[in-house]
mmCIF file of C-alpha atoms in Angstrom:
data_model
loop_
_atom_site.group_PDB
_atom_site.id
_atom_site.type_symbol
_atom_site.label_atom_id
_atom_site.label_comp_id
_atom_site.label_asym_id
_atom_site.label_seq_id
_atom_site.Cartn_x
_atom_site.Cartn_y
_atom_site.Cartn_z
ATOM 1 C CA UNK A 76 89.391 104.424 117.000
ATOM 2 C CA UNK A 77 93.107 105.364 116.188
ATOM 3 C CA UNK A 78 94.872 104.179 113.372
ATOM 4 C CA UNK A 79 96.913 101.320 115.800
ATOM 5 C CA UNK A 80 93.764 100.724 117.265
ATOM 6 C CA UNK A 81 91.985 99.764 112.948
ATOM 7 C CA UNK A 82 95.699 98.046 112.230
ATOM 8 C CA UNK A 83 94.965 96.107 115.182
ATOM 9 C CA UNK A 84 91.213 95.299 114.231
ATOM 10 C CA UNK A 85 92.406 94.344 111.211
ATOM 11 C CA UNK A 86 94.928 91.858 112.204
ATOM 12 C CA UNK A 87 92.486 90.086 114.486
ATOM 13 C CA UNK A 88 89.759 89.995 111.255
ATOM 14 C CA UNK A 89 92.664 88.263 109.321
ATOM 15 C CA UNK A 90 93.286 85.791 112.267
ATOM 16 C CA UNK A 91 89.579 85.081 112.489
ATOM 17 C CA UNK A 92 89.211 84.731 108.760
ATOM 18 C CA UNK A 93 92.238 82.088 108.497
ATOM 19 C CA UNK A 94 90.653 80.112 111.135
ATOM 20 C CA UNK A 95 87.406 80.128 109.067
ATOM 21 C CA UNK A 96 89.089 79.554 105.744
ATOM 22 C CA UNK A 97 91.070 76.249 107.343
ATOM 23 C CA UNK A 98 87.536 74.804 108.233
ATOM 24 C CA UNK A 99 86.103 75.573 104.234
ATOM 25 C CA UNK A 100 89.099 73.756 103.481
ATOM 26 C CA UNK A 101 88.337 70.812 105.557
ATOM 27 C CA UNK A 102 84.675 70.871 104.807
ATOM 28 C CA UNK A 103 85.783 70.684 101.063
ATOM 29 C CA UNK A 104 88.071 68.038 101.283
ATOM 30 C CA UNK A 105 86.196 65.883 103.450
ATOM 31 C CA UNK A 106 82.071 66.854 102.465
ATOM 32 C CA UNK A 107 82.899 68.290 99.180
ATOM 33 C CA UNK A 108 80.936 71.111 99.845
ATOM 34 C CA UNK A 109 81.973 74.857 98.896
ATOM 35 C CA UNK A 110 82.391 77.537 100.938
ATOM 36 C CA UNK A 111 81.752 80.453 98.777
ATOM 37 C CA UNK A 112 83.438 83.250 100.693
ATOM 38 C CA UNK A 113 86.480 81.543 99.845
ATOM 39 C CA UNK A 114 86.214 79.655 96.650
ATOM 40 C CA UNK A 115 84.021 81.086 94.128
ATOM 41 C CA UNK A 116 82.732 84.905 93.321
ATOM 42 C CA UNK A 117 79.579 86.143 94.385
ATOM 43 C CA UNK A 118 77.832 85.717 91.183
ATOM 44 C CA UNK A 119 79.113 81.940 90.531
ATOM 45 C CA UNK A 120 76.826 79.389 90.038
ATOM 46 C CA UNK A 121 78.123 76.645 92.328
ATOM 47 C CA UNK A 122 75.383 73.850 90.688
ATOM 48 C CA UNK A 123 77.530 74.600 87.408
ATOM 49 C CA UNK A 124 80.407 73.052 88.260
ATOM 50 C CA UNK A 125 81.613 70.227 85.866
ATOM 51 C CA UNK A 126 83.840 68.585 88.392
ATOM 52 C CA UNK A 127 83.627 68.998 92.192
ATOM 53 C CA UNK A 128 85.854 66.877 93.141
ATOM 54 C CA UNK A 129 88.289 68.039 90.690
ATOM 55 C CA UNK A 130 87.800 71.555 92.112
ATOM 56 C CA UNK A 131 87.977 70.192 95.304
ATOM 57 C CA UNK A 132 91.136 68.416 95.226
ATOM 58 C CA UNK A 133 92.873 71.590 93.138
ATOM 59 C CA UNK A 134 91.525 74.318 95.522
ATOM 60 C CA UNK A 135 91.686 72.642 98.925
ATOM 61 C CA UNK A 136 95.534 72.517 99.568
ATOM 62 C CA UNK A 137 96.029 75.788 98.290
ATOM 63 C CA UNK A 138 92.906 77.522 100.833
ATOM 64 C CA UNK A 139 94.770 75.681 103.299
ATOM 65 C CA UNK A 140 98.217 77.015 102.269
ATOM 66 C CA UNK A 141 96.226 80.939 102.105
ATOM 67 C CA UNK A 142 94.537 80.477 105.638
ATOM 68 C CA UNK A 143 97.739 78.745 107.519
ATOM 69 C CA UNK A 144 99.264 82.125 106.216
ATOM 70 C CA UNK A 145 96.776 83.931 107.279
ATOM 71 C CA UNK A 146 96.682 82.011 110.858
ATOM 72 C CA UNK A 147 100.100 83.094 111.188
ATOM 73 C CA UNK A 148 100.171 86.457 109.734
ATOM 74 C CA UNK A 149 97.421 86.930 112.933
ATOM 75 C CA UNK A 150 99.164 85.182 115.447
ATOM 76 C CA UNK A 151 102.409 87.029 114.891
ATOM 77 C CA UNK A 152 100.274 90.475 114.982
ATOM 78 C CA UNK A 153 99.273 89.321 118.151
ATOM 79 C CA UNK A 154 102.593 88.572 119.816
ATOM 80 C CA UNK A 155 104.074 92.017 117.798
ATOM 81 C CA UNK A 156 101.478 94.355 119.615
ATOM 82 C CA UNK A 157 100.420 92.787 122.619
ATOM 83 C CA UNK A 158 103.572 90.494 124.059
ATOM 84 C CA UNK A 159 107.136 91.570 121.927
ATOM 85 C CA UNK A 160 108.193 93.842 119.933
ATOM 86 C CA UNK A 161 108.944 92.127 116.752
ATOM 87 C CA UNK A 162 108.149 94.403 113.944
ATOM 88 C CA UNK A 163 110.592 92.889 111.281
ATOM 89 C CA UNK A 164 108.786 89.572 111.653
ATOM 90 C CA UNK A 165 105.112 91.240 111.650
ATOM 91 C CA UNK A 166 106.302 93.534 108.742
ATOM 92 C CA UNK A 167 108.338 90.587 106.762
ATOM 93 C CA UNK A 168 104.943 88.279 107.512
ATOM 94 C CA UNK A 169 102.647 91.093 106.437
ATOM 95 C CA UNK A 170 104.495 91.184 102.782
ATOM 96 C CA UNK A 171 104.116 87.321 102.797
ATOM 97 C CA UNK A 172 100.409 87.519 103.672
ATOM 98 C CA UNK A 173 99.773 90.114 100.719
ATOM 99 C CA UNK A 174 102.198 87.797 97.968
ATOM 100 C CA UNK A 175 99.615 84.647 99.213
ATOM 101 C CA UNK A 176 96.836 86.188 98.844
ATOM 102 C CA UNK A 177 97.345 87.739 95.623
ATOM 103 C CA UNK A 178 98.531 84.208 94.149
ATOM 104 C CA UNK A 179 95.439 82.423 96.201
ATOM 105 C CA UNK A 180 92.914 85.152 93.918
ATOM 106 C CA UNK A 181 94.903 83.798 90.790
ATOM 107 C CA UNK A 182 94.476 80.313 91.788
ATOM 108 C CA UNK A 183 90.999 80.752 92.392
ATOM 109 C CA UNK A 184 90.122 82.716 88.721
ATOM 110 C CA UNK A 185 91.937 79.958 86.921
ATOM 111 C CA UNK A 186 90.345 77.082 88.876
ATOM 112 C CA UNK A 187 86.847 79.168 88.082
ATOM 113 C CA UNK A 188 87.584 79.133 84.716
ATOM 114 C CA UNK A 189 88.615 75.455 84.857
ATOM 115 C CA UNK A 190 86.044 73.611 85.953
ATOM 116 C CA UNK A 191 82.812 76.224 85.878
#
């Protein structure tokens, strides 16, 4: 596989991922139930937490905010490698993608710490 060939892998993972990450935000609004790719570390007890719907109503507008970046951090890969050339956008989008997702892993530790 060449390197544009993994980039482009890559960017389709990310798409996929954001559409899986706005349904664990919709099952945790509306079921209350935690996805734990998204919302907890591997070795978190999800039976320990002191208030779920707490946790739920802190962490489920801001997975929503990471995957809708996500979403369109894919969709714009899309359209940059396969339909138009629009690198600014893809390259402007990628920096946006890596600034949410950092923030979303410091949302997450502090809402671990908050109510685990």
């Amino acid at each position: 596989m060449s390197t544009s060939g993994f980039w482009q892998f890559m960017d389709l993972a990310i798409l996929a991922v954001g559409v899986y990450g706005l349904y664990a935000a919709w099952v945790l609004k509306n079921q209350g139930k935690i996805v734990k790719l998204f919302l907890t570390f591997k070795e978190t007890d999800i039976g320990a937490c002191k208030d779920l719907q707490g946790f739920a109503n802190c962490m489920s507008p801001k997975l929503s905010t990471c995957a809708g970046v996500m979403l369109l951090y894919g969709v714009i890969s899309i359209l940059n490698f396969y339909v138009i050339d629009i690198h600014t956008l893809y390259w402007i989008m990628m920096l946006v993608f890596l600034v949410v997702l950092f923030w979303y892993g410091m949302e997450v530790k502090k809402a671990l710490n908050q109510y685990f």
